Amino acid sequence: NCIFYIPVLVWAETSCPSDWVKGPYTSCYYFELKRDYDWETSQKFCQSKGGALTTLDTMDEIFWMRGYRSFHPTLHREFWIGGKKLNNRWLWIHPVINSQIIFTDWATNQPDNSGSCLQLFGERKGAFAREWFKFDDNDCKNKRKFICEKNLGK
């Protein structure tokens, strides 16, 4: 008996769609700058584009996002991201299964229970300058720009 091994090549997409930005690892990000939606509507919009509100679940992603936004003035505003407080626990909300938020980048005195949805702060002035782009809890009904994320090849 002879056994033959046939190598199988799997082609993987290495770039993001034209209106998405390549981030760390296999992530692509879409920054919605035209529309302001509440958190739930933002999540549905991202799902319609094949992704979800971004889940910054590693420190590399957190620092990449902060750096990328700092070099693009149109991104110096508040954005919804994919965190939500359910049963007193902060979770990343995924289409299939939710996961606990482990790595955080909360601004000083946050969360302050002003809401149960997670946003990234925008540009801060004066004493709050060090709070740029950090995590903040906010009322899910407020309207914001938002950031979607999907993996390459989706």
mmCIF file of C-alpha atoms in Angstrom:
data_model
loop_
_atom_site.group_PDB
_atom_site.id
_atom_site.type_symbol
_atom_site.label_atom_id
_atom_site.label_comp_id
_atom_site.label_asym_id
_atom_site.label_seq_id
_atom_site.Cartn_x
_atom_site.Cartn_y
_atom_site.Cartn_z
ATOM 1 C CA ASN A 1 0.000 0.000 0.000
ATOM 2 C CA CYS A 2 1.211 3.432 -0.902
ATOM 3 C CA ILE A 3 -0.052 6.578 0.696
ATOM 4 C CA PHE A 4 0.051 9.735 -1.341
ATOM 5 C CA TYR A 5 -0.143 13.157 0.221
ATOM 6 C CA ILE A 6 -1.509 15.837 -1.976
ATOM 7 C CA PRO A 7 -0.733 19.341 -0.751
ATOM 8 C CA VAL A 8 -3.733 21.612 -0.709
ATOM 9 C CA LEU A 9 -3.194 25.299 -1.178
ATOM 10 C CA VAL A 10 -5.684 27.554 0.501
ATOM 11 C CA TRP A 11 -5.898 30.982 -0.988
ATOM 12 C CA ALA A 12 -6.492 33.668 1.610
ATOM 13 C CA GLU A 13 -7.304 37.250 0.883
ATOM 14 C CA THR A 14 -4.468 39.498 2.062
ATOM 15 C CA SER A 15 -6.055 42.896 1.600
ATOM 16 C CA CYS A 16 -9.215 44.539 2.840
ATOM 17 C CA PRO A 17 -12.091 45.784 0.666
ATOM 18 C CA SER A 18 -11.486 49.249 -0.782
ATOM 19 C CA ASP A 19 -13.446 51.160 1.873
ATOM 20 C CA TRP A 20 -11.876 49.225 4.766
ATOM 21 C CA VAL A 21 -8.508 49.754 6.499
ATOM 22 C CA LYS A 22 -6.072 46.904 7.229
ATOM 23 C CA GLY A 23 -5.269 46.685 10.924
ATOM 24 C CA PRO A 24 -3.234 44.276 13.025
ATOM 25 C CA TYR A 25 -3.449 40.525 12.508
ATOM 26 C CA THR A 26 -6.278 39.673 10.092
ATOM 27 C CA SER A 27 -8.585 42.581 10.929
ATOM 28 C CA CYS A 28 -10.119 45.096 8.561
ATOM 29 C CA TYR A 29 -11.818 48.230 9.924
ATOM 30 C CA TYR A 30 -14.547 50.407 8.463
ATOM 31 C CA PHE A 31 -14.920 53.906 9.912
ATOM 32 C CA GLU A 32 -18.456 55.158 9.337
ATOM 33 C CA LEU A 33 -18.193 58.937 9.010
ATOM 34 C CA LYS A 34 -21.441 59.773 7.178
ATOM 35 C CA ARG A 35 -24.069 58.349 9.516
ATOM 36 C CA ASP A 36 -24.762 58.731 13.241
ATOM 37 C CA TYR A 37 -26.636 55.770 14.692
ATOM 38 C CA ASP A 38 -27.484 54.437 18.115
ATOM 39 C CA TRP A 39 -25.460 51.422 19.252
ATOM 40 C CA GLU A 40 -27.925 48.713 18.101
ATOM 41 C CA THR A 41 -28.409 50.267 14.649
ATOM 42 C CA SER A 42 -24.633 50.643 14.305
ATOM 43 C CA GLN A 43 -24.176 46.943 15.089
ATOM 44 C CA LYS A 44 -26.810 45.982 12.494
ATOM 45 C CA PHE A 45 -25.148 48.205 9.892
ATOM 46 C CA CYS A 46 -21.785 46.515 10.524
ATOM 47 C CA GLN A 47 -23.405 43.086 10.238
ATOM 48 C CA SER A 48 -24.891 44.110 6.887
ATOM 49 C CA LYS A 49 -21.308 44.745 5.714
ATOM 50 C CA GLY A 50 -20.153 41.304 6.863
ATOM 51 C CA GLY A 51 -18.689 42.361 10.206
ATOM 52 C CA ALA A 52 -19.632 43.697 13.627
ATOM 53 C CA LEU A 53 -18.802 46.708 15.754
ATOM 54 C CA THR A 54 -15.083 46.483 16.431
ATOM 55 C CA THR A 55 -13.849 44.450 19.368
ATOM 56 C CA LEU A 56 -10.487 45.737 20.511
ATOM 57 C CA ASP A 57 -9.644 42.562 22.359
ATOM 58 C CA THR A 58 -5.844 42.787 22.442
ATOM 59 C CA MET A 59 -3.516 45.538 23.601
ATOM 60 C CA ASP A 60 -1.973 45.517 20.098
ATOM 61 C CA GLU A 61 -5.367 46.382 18.622
ATOM 62 C CA ILE A 62 -6.019 49.058 21.239
ATOM 63 C CA PHE A 63 -2.671 50.749 20.576
ATOM 64 C CA TRP A 64 -2.999 50.360 16.790
ATOM 65 C CA MET A 65 -6.450 51.996 16.868
ATOM 66 C CA ARG A 66 -5.230 54.867 19.039
ATOM 67 C CA GLY A 67 -2.242 55.460 16.751
ATOM 68 C CA TYR A 68 -4.243 55.208 13.525
ATOM 69 C CA ARG A 69 -6.909 57.627 14.755
ATOM 70 C CA SER A 70 -4.325 60.120 16.022
ATOM 71 C CA PHE A 71 -2.942 60.556 12.481
ATOM 72 C CA HIS A 72 -6.367 61.078 10.861
ATOM 73 C CA PRO A 73 -8.155 64.262 11.994
ATOM 74 C CA THR A 74 -11.528 63.059 10.651
ATOM 75 C CA LEU A 75 -11.328 60.269 13.270
ATOM 76 C CA HIS A 76 -10.921 62.643 16.253
ATOM 77 C CA ARG A 77 -14.488 62.121 17.489
ATOM 78 C CA GLU A 78 -16.488 59.641 19.547
ATOM 79 C CA PHE A 79 -17.176 56.240 17.954
ATOM 80 C CA TRP A 80 -19.272 53.304 19.034
ATOM 81 C CA ILE A 81 -17.365 50.037 19.394
ATOM 82 C CA GLY A 82 -18.632 46.524 20.139
ATOM 83 C CA GLY A 83 -18.654 46.466 23.938
ATOM 84 C CA LYS A 84 -21.835 46.280 25.969
ATOM 85 C CA LYS A 85 -22.657 45.790 29.636
ATOM 86 C CA LEU A 86 -24.947 42.806 30.200
ATOM 87 C CA ASN A 87 -25.780 41.492 33.686
ATOM 88 C CA ASN A 88 -23.162 43.851 35.188
ATOM 89 C CA ARG A 89 -20.373 42.432 32.986
ATOM 90 C CA TRP A 90 -18.685 44.196 30.089
ATOM 91 C CA LEU A 91 -18.701 41.952 27.013
ATOM 92 C CA TRP A 92 -17.609 42.143 23.407
ATOM 93 C CA ILE A 93 -20.775 41.471 21.426
ATOM 94 C CA HIS A 94 -20.089 39.112 18.519
ATOM 95 C CA PRO A 95 -22.559 37.731 15.978
ATOM 96 C CA VAL A 96 -22.058 34.163 17.252
ATOM 97 C CA ILE A 97 -20.914 34.302 20.884
ATOM 98 C CA ASN A 98 -20.114 37.115 23.287
ATOM 99 C CA SER A 99 -16.792 37.275 25.139
ATOM 100 C CA GLN A 100 -15.711 39.015 28.311
ATOM 101 C CA ILE A 101 -13.676 42.181 27.860
ATOM 102 C CA ILE A 102 -10.250 41.364 29.279
ATOM 103 C CA PHE A 103 -7.966 44.097 27.948
ATOM 104 C CA THR A 104 -9.353 47.540 28.663
ATOM 105 C CA ASP A 105 -8.328 51.106 28.027
ATOM 106 C CA TRP A 106 -10.815 52.989 30.201
ATOM 107 C CA ALA A 107 -10.438 56.735 30.508
ATOM 108 C CA THR A 108 -9.920 58.101 34.016
ATOM 109 C CA ASN A 109 -13.016 57.624 36.229
ATOM 110 C CA GLN A 110 -14.615 55.341 33.647
ATOM 111 C CA PRO A 111 -16.845 53.456 33.497
ATOM 112 C CA ASP A 112 -19.052 55.914 35.377
ATOM 113 C CA ASN A 113 -22.360 54.107 34.753
ATOM 114 C CA SER A 114 -23.573 56.742 32.291
ATOM 115 C CA GLY A 115 -24.633 53.955 29.939
ATOM 116 C CA SER A 116 -24.221 50.317 29.026
ATOM 117 C CA CYS A 117 -22.599 50.665 25.590
ATOM 118 C CA LEU A 118 -18.942 51.238 24.862
ATOM 119 C CA GLN A 119 -17.588 54.155 22.890
ATOM 120 C CA LEU A 120 -14.114 55.469 22.217
ATOM 121 C CA PHE A 121 -13.587 59.054 23.295
ATOM 122 C CA GLY A 122 -12.695 61.558 20.623
ATOM 123 C CA GLU A 123 -10.319 64.501 20.844
ATOM 124 C CA ARG A 124 -9.897 65.840 24.370
ATOM 125 C CA LYS A 125 -8.521 69.254 25.360
ATOM 126 C CA GLY A 126 -6.521 70.584 28.295
ATOM 127 C CA ALA A 127 -6.366 68.335 31.346
ATOM 128 C CA PHE A 128 -8.295 65.648 29.448
ATOM 129 C CA ALA A 129 -5.780 65.407 26.575
ATOM 130 C CA ARG A 130 -4.432 62.108 27.920
ATOM 131 C CA GLU A 131 -7.935 60.634 27.579
ATOM 132 C CA TRP A 132 -7.923 60.748 23.767
ATOM 133 C CA PHE A 133 -9.452 57.638 22.202
ATOM 134 C CA LYS A 134 -9.920 55.764 25.488
ATOM 135 C CA PHE A 135 -12.932 53.651 26.519
ATOM 136 C CA ASP A 136 -16.057 55.335 27.892
ATOM 137 C CA ASP A 137 -19.497 53.994 28.745
ATOM 138 C CA ASN A 138 -22.413 55.860 27.213
ATOM 139 C CA ASP A 139 -26.169 55.640 26.757
ATOM 140 C CA CYS A 140 -26.838 53.162 23.928
ATOM 141 C CA LYS A 141 -29.542 55.430 22.477
ATOM 142 C CA ASN A 142 -27.132 58.274 21.758
ATOM 143 C CA LYS A 143 -26.177 58.671 18.129
ATOM 144 C CA ARG A 144 -22.518 58.342 17.167
ATOM 145 C CA LYS A 145 -20.242 57.472 14.310
ATOM 146 C CA PHE A 146 -19.005 53.879 14.628
ATOM 147 C CA ILE A 147 -16.238 51.456 13.706
ATOM 148 C CA CYS A 148 -16.913 48.062 12.115
ATOM 149 C CA GLU A 149 -14.463 45.173 12.021
ATOM 150 C CA LYS A 150 -14.233 41.987 10.003
ATOM 151 C CA ASN A 151 -11.556 39.434 9.300
ATOM 152 C CA LEU A 152 -9.755 39.211 5.975
ATOM 153 C CA GLY A 153 -11.544 37.032 3.478
ATOM 154 C CA LYS A 154 -15.042 37.707 4.788
#
